Amino acid sequence: MNQMEIFKNPEFGAIRAVEIDGEPWLVGKDVSLALGYTNPQKAIRDHVDAEDRTVNDSFTVNGTAITLINESGLYSLVLSSKLPKAKQFRRWVTSEVLPSIRKHGAYMTKEKLWEVATSPEALLMWWRRSTPTCSSIIFVTLWGWLSMWSCAT
């Protein structure tokens, strides 16, 4: 199990994430708050299927285990919400990210495209993150988007 990473975005705040058995898991509370939910536990309980969430004793805050959600859980929270922030996030994903992936095979800002075009290391890192499966490419793109914001701040 890897160490917890924190991804920061000026619009959506900080989201903690960890890789478990090769799969990214996000702190459910962070995602819920980023999407505008006022009661993260209820949002997770109401919108994320049991198989898409886990309480992990390896990560605690003040002695309380953290609820983690997987890729499917992230989509469940985003797509089931009518909150303004979730709508902004969903709009960004459906109007920019997914069309870009369909058109170019990836979602990258102009800066990231330049970096990948001019840096073999950046190209290799992008390729490793975006080759597993089509649905994983979308999640890796979102993960990378959070990473880019984390590096920029």
CSV table of C-alpha atoms in Angstrom, one decimal:
chain,number,residue,atom,x,y,z
A,1,MET,CA,0.0,0.0,0.0
A,2,ASN,CA,1.3,3.4,-1.0
A,3,GLN,CA,1.4,6.6,1.0
A,4,MET,CA,-1.5,9.0,0.8
A,5,GLU,CA,-1.1,11.8,-1.8
A,6,ILE,CA,-2.8,15.2,-1.7
A,7,PHE,CA,-4.0,16.7,-5.0
A,8,LYS,CA,-5.0,20.4,-4.9
A,9,ASN,CA,-7.2,22.3,-7.3
A,10,PRO,CA,-8.2,25.9,-6.8
A,11,GLU,CA,-11.8,25.3,-7.8
A,12,PHE,CA,-12.4,21.9,-6.1
A,13,GLY,CA,-10.0,22.0,-3.1
A,14,ALA,CA,-7.7,19.2,-1.9
A,15,ILE,CA,-8.4,15.5,-2.5
A,16,ARG,CA,-6.4,12.8,-0.8
A,17,ALA,CA,-5.7,9.7,-2.8
A,18,VAL,CA,-3.9,6.4,-2.4
A,19,GLU,CA,-3.1,3.5,-4.6
A,20,ILE,CA,-4.2,0.1,-3.3
A,21,ASP,CA,-3.4,-3.1,-5.3
A,22,GLY,CA,-2.6,-0.9,-8.3
A,23,GLU,CA,-5.9,0.9,-8.2
A,24,PRO,CA,-6.5,4.6,-7.2
A,25,TRP,CA,-8.8,5.2,-4.2
A,26,LEU,CA,-9.9,8.6,-3.1
A,27,VAL,CA,-10.9,9.8,0.3
A,28,GLY,CA,-14.7,9.9,0.1
A,29,LYS,CA,-15.1,12.9,2.4
A,30,ASP,CA,-12.7,15.0,0.2
A,31,VAL,CA,-14.6,14.2,-3.0
A,32,SER,CA,-18.0,14.8,-1.4
A,33,LEU,CA,-16.9,18.2,0.0
A,34,ALA,CA,-15.3,19.1,-3.4
A,35,LEU,CA,-18.6,18.4,-5.1
A,36,GLY,CA,-20.5,20.5,-2.6
A,37,TYR,CA,-22.1,17.9,-0.4
A,38,THR,CA,-22.6,19.2,3.2
A,39,ASN,CA,-22.9,15.7,4.8
A,40,PRO,CA,-20.1,13.6,3.2
A,41,GLN,CA,-21.0,10.4,5.1
A,42,LYS,CA,-24.6,10.6,3.9
A,43,ALA,CA,-23.6,11.4,0.4
A,44,ILE,CA,-21.3,8.3,0.3
A,45,ARG,CA,-23.9,6.1,1.9
A,46,ASP,CA,-26.7,7.2,-0.4
A,47,HIS,CA,-24.8,7.4,-3.7
A,48,VAL,CA,-21.8,5.0,-3.6
A,49,ASP,CA,-22.5,1.2,-3.8
A,50,ALA,CA,-21.0,-0.9,-1.0
A,51,GLU,CA,-18.5,-2.6,-3.4
A,52,ASP,CA,-17.2,0.8,-4.5
A,53,ARG,CA,-16.3,2.0,-1.0
A,54,THR,CA,-14.2,0.7,1.9
A,55,VAL,CA,-13.3,1.8,5.4
A,56,ASN,CA,-9.5,1.4,5.6
A,57,ASP,CA,-7.9,1.1,9.0
A,58,SER,CA,-4.5,1.8,7.6
A,59,PHE,CA,-5.4,5.5,7.2
A,60,THR,CA,-7.0,7.3,10.1
A,61,VAL,CA,-7.7,10.9,11.2
A,62,ASN,CA,-7.9,11.3,14.9
A,63,GLY,CA,-8.2,7.6,15.3
A,64,THR,CA,-11.1,7.2,12.9
A,65,ALA,CA,-10.7,5.1,9.8
A,66,ILE,CA,-11.1,6.9,6.5
A,67,THR,CA,-13.7,5.9,3.9
A,68,LEU,CA,-12.2,5.4,0.5
A,69,ILE,CA,-14.0,5.3,-2.8
A,70,ASN,CA,-12.9,3.8,-6.1
A,71,GLU,CA,-13.3,5.0,-9.6
A,72,SER,CA,-16.9,3.8,-9.9
A,73,GLY,CA,-17.6,5.5,-6.5
A,74,LEU,CA,-16.3,8.8,-7.8
A,75,TYR,CA,-18.5,8.6,-10.9
A,76,SER,CA,-21.5,7.7,-8.7
A,77,LEU,CA,-21.0,10.8,-6.5
A,78,VAL,CA,-20.5,13.1,-9.5
A,79,LEU,CA,-23.3,11.7,-11.7
A,80,SER,CA,-26.0,11.5,-9.0
A,81,SER,CA,-25.5,15.0,-7.6
A,82,LYS,CA,-27.6,18.0,-8.5
A,83,LEU,CA,-25.4,20.4,-6.6
A,84,PRO,CA,-23.9,23.3,-8.4
A,85,LYS,CA,-20.2,22.3,-7.8
A,86,ALA,CA,-20.9,18.7,-9.0
A,87,LYS,CA,-22.7,20.2,-12.1
A,88,GLN,CA,-19.6,22.3,-12.8
A,89,PHE,CA,-17.4,19.2,-12.4
A,90,ARG,CA,-19.7,17.0,-14.5
A,91,ARG,CA,-19.9,19.8,-17.2
A,92,TRP,CA,-16.1,20.0,-17.3
A,93,VAL,CA,-15.8,16.2,-17.7
A,94,THR,CA,-18.5,15.9,-20.3
A,95,SER,CA,-17.7,19.0,-22.4
A,96,GLU,CA,-13.9,19.0,-22.2
A,97,VAL,CA,-12.4,15.8,-20.9
A,98,LEU,CA,-14.4,13.1,-22.6
A,99,PRO,CA,-14.5,14.9,-26.0
A,100,SER,CA,-10.8,15.4,-25.9
A,101,ILE,CA,-10.2,11.8,-25.0
A,102,ARG,CA,-12.4,10.7,-28.0
A,103,LYS,CA,-10.6,13.2,-30.3
A,104,HIS,CA,-7.0,12.9,-29.1
A,105,GLY,CA,-6.9,9.8,-26.9
A,106,ALA,CA,-6.2,11.9,-23.8
A,107,TYR,CA,-7.1,15.1,-22.0
A,108,MET,CA,-4.3,17.5,-21.6
A,109,THR,CA,-4.0,21.2,-21.2
A,110,LYS,CA,-1.9,23.1,-23.8
A,111,GLU,CA,0.9,23.3,-21.2
A,112,LYS,CA,0.8,19.5,-20.6
A,113,LEU,CA,0.7,18.8,-24.3
A,114,TRP,CA,3.9,20.9,-24.7
A,115,GLU,CA,5.5,19.1,-21.8
A,116,VAL,CA,4.7,15.7,-23.3
A,117,ALA,CA,5.9,16.8,-26.7
A,118,THR,CA,9.2,18.2,-25.5
A,119,SER,CA,10.0,15.8,-22.6
A,120,PRO,CA,10.6,12.0,-23.1
A,121,GLU,CA,10.1,11.5,-19.4
A,122,ALA,CA,6.8,13.2,-19.4
A,123,LEU,CA,5.7,11.3,-22.5
A,124,LEU,CA,6.7,8.0,-20.8
A,125,MET,CA,4.9,8.9,-17.6
A,126,TRP,CA,1.7,9.9,-19.5
A,127,TRP,CA,1.8,6.7,-21.6
A,128,ARG,CA,2.2,4.5,-18.5
A,129,ARG,CA,-0.8,6.2,-16.9
A,130,SER,CA,-3.1,6.1,-19.9
A,131,THR,CA,-2.8,2.7,-21.5
A,132,PRO,CA,-4.7,0.2,-19.3
A,133,THR,CA,-8.3,0.5,-20.4
A,134,CYS,CA,-10.7,3.0,-21.8
A,135,SER,CA,-12.5,3.7,-18.5
A,136,SER,CA,-9.1,3.8,-16.7
A,137,ILE,CA,-7.9,6.4,-19.2
A,138,ILE,CA,-10.8,8.7,-18.1
A,139,PHE,CA,-9.9,8.2,-14.5
A,140,VAL,CA,-6.2,8.6,-15.1
A,141,THR,CA,-7.0,11.8,-16.9
A,142,LEU,CA,-8.9,13.1,-13.9
A,143,TRP,CA,-6.1,11.9,-11.7
A,144,GLY,CA,-3.6,13.6,-13.9
A,145,TRP,CA,-5.7,16.8,-13.9
A,146,LEU,CA,-5.6,16.9,-10.1
A,147,SER,CA,-1.9,16.2,-10.3
A,148,MET,CA,-1.3,19.1,-12.7
A,149,TRP,CA,-3.1,21.4,-10.3
A,150,SER,CA,-1.1,20.1,-7.4
A,151,CYS,CA,2.1,20.8,-9.2
A,152,ALA,CA,1.0,24.3,-10.3
A,153,THR,CA,0.1,25.4,-6.8
